[in-house]
Short mmCIF file of C-alpha atoms and ligand atoms in Angstrom, two decimals:
data_model
loop_
_atom_site.label_atom_id
_atom_site.label_comp_id
_atom_site.label_asym_id
_atom_site.label_seq_id
_atom_site.Cartn_x
_atom_site.Cartn_y
_atom_site.Cartn_z
CA MET N 22 31.36 -88.78 21.01
CA ARG N 23 27.96 -88.41 20.42
CA VAL N 24 26.21 -85.72 18.35
CA LEU N 25 22.56 -85.32 19.72
CA ASP N 26 19.46 -82.45 18.08
CA THR N 27 17.16 -82.30 20.44
CA VAL N 28 16.93 -80.41 23.31
CA ASP N 29 15.37 -83.76 25.26
CA ALA N 30 17.62 -85.80 24.09
CA MET N 31 20.58 -83.56 25.25
CA ALA N 32 19.73 -82.93 28.55
CA GLU N 33 19.63 -86.71 29.17
CA ALA N 34 22.60 -87.31 28.40
CA CYS N 35 24.29 -84.26 30.41
CA ARG N 36 22.42 -85.93 33.08
CA SER N 37 24.13 -89.24 33.29
CA ALA N 38 27.58 -87.54 31.86
CA GLN N 39 30.68 -87.61 33.86
CA ARG N 40 31.58 -84.83 36.39
CA PRO N 41 32.70 -82.02 36.55
CA LEU N 42 30.81 -81.05 33.27
CA GLY N 43 32.27 -78.18 30.94
CA LEU N 44 30.17 -76.65 27.95
CA VAL N 45 31.82 -74.77 25.05
CA PRO N 46 28.90 -73.32 23.18
CA THR N 47 30.18 -72.10 19.60
CA MET N 48 28.37 -71.29 16.30
CA GLY N 49 30.58 -73.61 14.33
CA TYR N 50 32.56 -73.32 11.83
CA LEU N 51 35.52 -74.09 13.73
CA HIS N 52 39.12 -72.63 14.26
CA GLN N 53 41.54 -72.29 16.64
CA GLY N 54 40.40 -69.70 18.69
CA HIS N 55 37.15 -71.96 19.81
CA LEU N 56 39.53 -75.14 20.11
CA ALA N 57 41.33 -73.71 22.64
CA LEU N 58 37.95 -73.46 24.55
CA VAL N 59 37.49 -77.14 23.68
CA ARG N 60 41.53 -77.55 25.31
CA ARG N 61 41.05 -75.79 28.19
CA ALA N 62 37.47 -77.40 28.74
CA ARG N 63 38.76 -81.06 27.86
CA GLY N 64 41.77 -79.86 30.29
CA GLU N 65 39.26 -79.11 33.96
CA ASN N 66 36.76 -81.61 33.24
CA ALA N 67 35.75 -84.86 33.10
CA ALA N 68 33.15 -84.80 30.46
CA LEU N 69 33.49 -82.26 27.64
CA ALA N 70 29.95 -80.85 25.70
CA VAL N 71 30.07 -78.75 22.86
CA SER N 72 27.37 -76.92 21.42
CA ILE N 73 27.03 -75.87 17.62
CA PHE N 74 23.77 -73.32 16.78
CA VAL N 75 23.79 -70.20 14.25
CA ASN N 76 21.86 -68.56 16.97
CA PRO N 77 19.16 -66.56 14.63
CA THR N 78 18.29 -64.54 17.32
CA GLN N 79 21.78 -62.16 17.97
CA PHE N 80 21.65 -61.52 14.34
CA GLY N 81 19.35 -57.81 13.39
CA PRO N 82 17.60 -57.44 10.49
CA GLY N 83 20.44 -57.15 7.40
CA GLU N 84 23.16 -58.40 9.51
CA ASP N 85 25.55 -61.98 8.38
CA LEU N 86 22.87 -64.43 9.28
CA PRO N 87 22.52 -66.09 5.68
CA THR N 88 26.34 -65.90 5.40
CA TYR N 89 27.42 -67.11 8.53
CA PRO N 90 29.91 -69.78 7.44
CA ARG N 91 29.52 -73.40 8.20
CA ASP N 92 30.90 -76.69 7.98
CA MET N 93 28.97 -79.12 10.36
CA ASP N 94 30.88 -82.04 8.84
CA ARG N 95 34.52 -80.63 9.50
CA ASP N 96 33.19 -79.43 12.96
CA LEU N 97 32.11 -82.41 13.70
CA ALA N 98 35.59 -84.34 12.64
CA LEU N 99 37.62 -81.49 15.06
CA LEU N 100 35.56 -81.96 18.22
CA LYS N 101 36.28 -85.76 17.68
CA LYS N 102 39.60 -85.48 17.51
CA GLU N 103 40.06 -83.05 20.77
CA GLY N 104 37.85 -86.04 22.84
CA ALA N 105 34.34 -84.02 22.96
CA ASP N 106 31.75 -86.41 24.75
CA LEU N 107 28.31 -84.50 23.61
CA VAL N 108 27.75 -82.32 20.93
CA PHE N 109 24.55 -80.36 20.76
CA ALA N 110 23.49 -79.52 17.63
CA PRO N 111 19.71 -78.27 17.35
CA SER N 112 17.71 -77.06 14.47
CA VAL N 113 16.46 -73.48 14.87
CA GLY N 114 13.19 -74.90 15.56
CA GLU N 115 14.07 -77.26 18.44
CA MET N 116 15.70 -74.18 20.40
CA TYR N 117 12.82 -71.42 19.37
CA PRO N 118 9.15 -73.84 18.77
CA GLN N 119 6.23 -72.15 18.18
CA GLY N 120 5.07 -70.49 21.53
CA MET N 121 8.47 -69.97 22.64
CA ASN N 122 7.99 -66.76 24.27
CA THR N 123 10.62 -65.94 27.27
CA TRP N 124 13.63 -63.34 26.93
CA VAL N 125 16.81 -62.75 28.79
CA GLU N 126 17.83 -59.02 28.88
CA VAL N 127 20.83 -58.28 30.73
CA GLN N 128 20.04 -54.64 31.46
CA GLY N 129 22.56 -52.06 31.08
CA LEU N 130 25.48 -53.65 30.04
CA SER N 131 23.33 -55.03 26.80
CA GLN N 132 22.86 -51.67 25.76
CA ARG N 133 26.50 -50.19 25.36
CA LEU N 134 29.44 -50.85 22.68
CA GLU N 135 27.89 -53.47 20.43
CA GLY N 136 24.61 -53.02 21.96
CA GLU N 137 24.47 -49.69 20.68
CA TYR N 138 25.37 -51.08 16.69
CA ARG N 139 23.29 -54.45 17.33
CA PRO N 140 20.48 -53.14 18.81
CA GLY N 141 18.69 -56.85 20.33
CA HIS N 142 22.26 -58.53 20.45
CA PHE N 143 22.49 -59.82 23.50
CA ARG N 144 19.53 -59.92 24.36
CA GLY N 145 19.61 -63.10 21.23
CA VAL N 146 22.86 -64.18 23.15
CA ALA N 147 21.62 -64.27 27.04
CA THR N 148 18.61 -65.96 26.15
CA VAL N 149 20.02 -68.75 24.12
CA VAL N 150 23.01 -68.93 26.49
CA ALA N 151 20.61 -69.23 29.20
CA LYS N 152 18.33 -71.71 27.00
CA LEU N 153 22.13 -74.03 26.64
CA LEU N 154 23.37 -73.55 30.10
CA ASN N 155 19.46 -74.67 31.55
CA ILE N 156 19.91 -77.80 28.75
CA VAL N 157 23.25 -78.46 29.45
CA ARG N 158 23.43 -78.00 33.48
CA PRO N 159 27.76 -77.58 33.36
CA ASP N 160 29.63 -77.29 36.23
CA ARG N 161 31.62 -74.80 33.76
CA ALA N 162 31.31 -72.60 30.65
CA TYR N 163 34.28 -71.13 28.99
CA PHE N 164 33.84 -67.96 27.17
CA GLY N 165 36.44 -66.28 24.32
CA GLN N 166 38.27 -62.56 25.57
CA LYS N 167 37.60 -62.15 22.09
CA ASP N 168 33.76 -61.38 22.32
CA GLY N 169 34.41 -59.06 25.53
CA GLN N 170 31.35 -58.08 26.11
CA GLN N 171 29.21 -61.26 25.19
CA THR N 172 31.55 -62.77 28.59
CA ALA N 173 30.33 -59.52 31.09
CA VAL N 174 26.94 -60.12 29.93
CA VAL N 175 27.03 -63.92 30.24
CA LYS N 176 28.78 -63.12 33.84
CA ARG N 177 26.40 -60.90 34.82
CA LEU N 178 23.31 -63.30 33.54
CA VAL N 179 25.28 -66.53 35.93
CA LYS N 180 25.26 -64.19 38.71
CA ASP N 181 21.86 -62.85 38.32
CA LEU N 182 19.80 -65.78 38.01
CA ASN N 183 21.76 -67.56 40.47
CA MET N 184 22.78 -70.24 37.47
CA GLY N 185 25.41 -71.74 39.60
CA VAL N 186 27.74 -72.18 36.43
CA ASP N 187 31.51 -70.79 37.34
CA VAL N 188 32.05 -68.71 33.80
CA VAL N 189 35.42 -69.21 32.39
CA VAL N 190 37.07 -66.72 29.72
CA VAL N 191 39.80 -68.16 27.54
CA PRO N 192 42.45 -65.31 26.16
CA THR N 193 42.24 -64.36 22.31
CA VAL N 194 44.00 -66.28 19.74
CA ARG N 195 45.55 -64.63 17.05
CA GLU N 196 47.64 -65.21 13.41
CA ALA N 197 50.82 -64.79 13.28
CA ASP N 198 50.14 -61.29 12.74
CA GLY N 199 48.22 -60.37 15.44
CA LEU N 200 44.41 -60.94 14.07
CA ALA N 201 41.52 -62.09 16.49
CA MET N 202 40.90 -65.60 15.01
CA SER N 203 37.08 -65.47 13.56
CA SER N 204 34.91 -67.10 11.45
CA ARG N 205 33.77 -63.79 9.79
CA ASN N 206 37.39 -63.55 8.81
CA VAL N 207 36.38 -65.73 5.66
CA HIS N 208 34.67 -63.40 4.25
CA LEU N 209 37.90 -61.13 3.98
CA SER N 210 39.38 -60.14 0.43
CA GLU N 211 42.98 -61.01 0.48
CA GLU N 212 44.28 -56.78 0.75
CA GLU N 213 41.51 -56.13 3.39
CA ARG N 214 42.55 -60.07 5.16
CA ARG N 215 46.50 -58.05 4.86
CA ALA N 216 45.14 -54.76 6.38
CA ALA N 217 43.01 -56.36 9.22
CA SER N 218 45.85 -56.69 11.72
CA VAL N 219 45.57 -53.14 12.03
CA LEU N 220 43.10 -53.38 14.72
CA TYR N 221 45.73 -55.42 16.77
CA HIS N 222 48.27 -52.98 16.46
CA ALA N 223 45.73 -49.75 17.19
CA LEU N 224 45.04 -52.05 20.55
CA ARG N 225 48.40 -53.42 21.37
CA GLY N 226 49.72 -49.64 20.59
CA ALA N 227 47.20 -48.57 23.28
CA LYS N 228 48.21 -50.86 25.89
CA ARG N 229 51.82 -49.59 25.43
CA LEU N 230 50.82 -46.36 26.31
CA TRP N 231 49.16 -47.85 29.03
CA GLU N 232 51.73 -49.67 30.14
CA GLY N 233 54.18 -46.57 29.72
CA GLY N 234 51.30 -44.74 32.66
CA GLN N 235 49.20 -42.76 30.28
CA HIS N 236 46.03 -44.19 31.84
CA ASP N 237 44.13 -40.96 30.26
CA GLY N 238 41.07 -42.58 28.85
CA GLU N 239 40.07 -40.30 26.25
CA MET N 240 44.19 -40.06 25.13
CA LEU N 241 44.09 -43.74 24.79
CA ARG N 242 41.21 -43.56 22.73
CA GLY N 243 43.24 -40.85 20.52
CA ALA N 244 46.07 -43.33 20.12
CA VAL N 245 44.27 -46.24 18.83
CA ARG N 246 41.14 -44.33 16.47
CA ARG N 247 44.44 -42.18 14.84
CA VAL N 248 46.24 -45.88 14.13
CA LEU N 249 42.90 -47.49 12.43
CA GLU N 250 42.45 -43.95 10.59
CA LYS N 251 45.63 -44.38 8.56
CA GLU N 252 44.71 -47.60 7.11
CA PRO N 253 42.89 -46.89 4.00
CA LEU N 254 41.43 -50.25 3.74
CA VAL N 255 39.55 -49.15 7.56
CA GLY N 256 35.89 -48.00 6.31
CA LYS N 257 33.92 -46.83 9.53
CA ILE N 258 34.88 -47.06 12.76
CA ASP N 259 32.09 -47.81 14.74
CA TYR N 260 33.38 -47.38 18.14
CA VAL N 261 36.38 -47.08 19.87
CA SER N 262 36.13 -47.66 24.11
CA VAL N 263 38.23 -47.62 27.16
CA ALA N 264 36.18 -49.26 29.43
CA ASP N 265 35.65 -50.69 32.94
CA LEU N 266 36.12 -54.57 32.14
CA ALA N 267 32.66 -55.76 33.96
CA THR N 268 30.12 -52.63 33.80
CA LEU N 269 31.70 -51.18 30.39
CA GLU N 270 31.32 -47.74 31.93
CA GLU N 271 33.55 -45.62 29.45
CA LEU N 272 36.62 -44.37 31.57
CA ASP N 273 37.92 -41.27 32.04
CA THR N 274 41.09 -42.46 33.67
CA ALA N 275 42.32 -46.26 32.86
CA THR N 276 42.38 -47.91 36.12
CA ILE N 277 42.15 -52.57 36.49
CA PRO N 278 40.73 -53.84 35.00
CA ALA N 279 39.59 -52.45 31.69
CA MET N 280 39.47 -53.03 28.29
CA VAL N 281 39.82 -51.45 25.15
CA SER N 282 37.80 -52.52 22.37
CA VAL N 283 37.11 -51.50 18.77
CA ALA N 284 34.69 -52.21 16.36
CA ALA N 285 35.77 -51.52 12.41
CA TRP N 286 34.82 -52.32 9.36
CA LEU N 287 36.53 -53.88 6.11
CA GLY N 288 34.81 -53.01 3.20
CA LYS N 289 31.33 -55.41 4.55
CA THR N 290 33.52 -56.87 7.02
CA ARG N 291 32.34 -55.95 10.89
CA LEU N 292 35.03 -57.17 12.43
CA ILE N 293 35.38 -56.56 17.11
CA ASP N 294 38.88 -57.12 19.09
CA ASN N 295 40.14 -56.16 22.29
CA VAL N 296 42.88 -56.09 24.95
CA VAL N 297 42.67 -56.37 28.78
CA LEU N 298 44.78 -53.74 30.39
CA GLY N 299 46.14 -55.33 33.06
CA ALA N 300 46.36 -58.74 31.72
CA ASP N 301 47.92 -61.45 28.57
CA SER N 302 45.27 -60.87 26.50
P1 AMP L 8 31.18 -67.96 17.94
O1 AMP L 8 30.96 -69.21 17.29
O2 AMP L 8 31.97 -66.47 17.04
O3 AMP L 8 29.85 -67.31 18.78
O4 AMP L 8 32.40 -68.47 19.29
C1 AMP L 8 32.16 -69.35 20.39
C2 AMP L 8 33.22 -69.05 21.22
O5 AMP L 8 34.72 -69.19 21.19
C3 AMP L 8 32.63 -67.47 22.68
O6 AMP L 8 33.01 -67.34 23.69
C4 AMP L 8 33.76 -66.77 21.22
O7 AMP L 8 34.66 -65.68 22.29
C5 AMP L 8 35.09 -67.06 21.20
N1 AMP L 8 36.12 -67.23 20.15
C6 AMP L 8 36.25 -67.21 19.27
N2 AMP L 8 37.31 -66.45 19.07
C7 AMP L 8 37.56 -66.61 19.85
C8 AMP L 8 39.80 -66.39 19.23
N3 AMP L 8 39.64 -65.97 18.48
N4 AMP L 8 40.06 -66.54 20.63
C9 AMP L 8 39.55 -66.47 21.69
N5 AMP L 8 37.84 -67.35 21.76
C10 AMP L 8 36.98 -66.99 20.47
#
């Protein structure tokens, strides 16, 4: 496994990598959710590249960039075990050198849901993903359904800019009690951690209602909200959404493919989760 920290060295290594080449972009502090992407990519490609980069441009002022968890040594040991060929771990200065002044904005999609609460977030995501895809030039890039809106943004970006990469979406990996694995879960207190599975239970409840024939968007949103509100440790609920999977427009009637998603606070930690209607994740 080679670990590269400059754009030129990574691009060069990728040019001589076997094909097909898969890329898994991450912000590190790897858990089983990331490893599901890594394993899927390992199985489907002759060569595997993983990036580890905590991308500052996708964090807003006052967000958790300074406290975002990091453990490069552990991440590299895990990736070595999983059989990664190339790891790209650039510095912030390497990705955003002085004078860098081009930004990628996926309009519409980026303003909804997370975009309303994290303005600029998807501009940062789209820009760094475009840069990583241009550096690595993979045949396939792997993203988690856990960040459902991100997958919609990336698919749009790749299509609109004719990047010719297959975007593969991997189902959400969960803890035994249903909590979606996330690097941010380490910030939860013991009590908050116990309460956090309510997000998944609320979403599962909506999915069951939908499977039972309740397709009214407003009723489904209301059902999710009521379950969340019963948990005293859930603070502010930023949104509950039943939206078209590709456009993220809110649906009056939930037809497939649709995504039920939530963002809610447990103490100082903001969690997001989603389920797809008519699919397994
Ligand atoms: P992050 O390091 O949080 O930026 O995540 C890197 C990639 O892993 C993204 O495509 C995420 O959607 C994906 N990912 C994170 N958590 C999970 C999870 N619990 N299940 C599946 N994919 C995940």
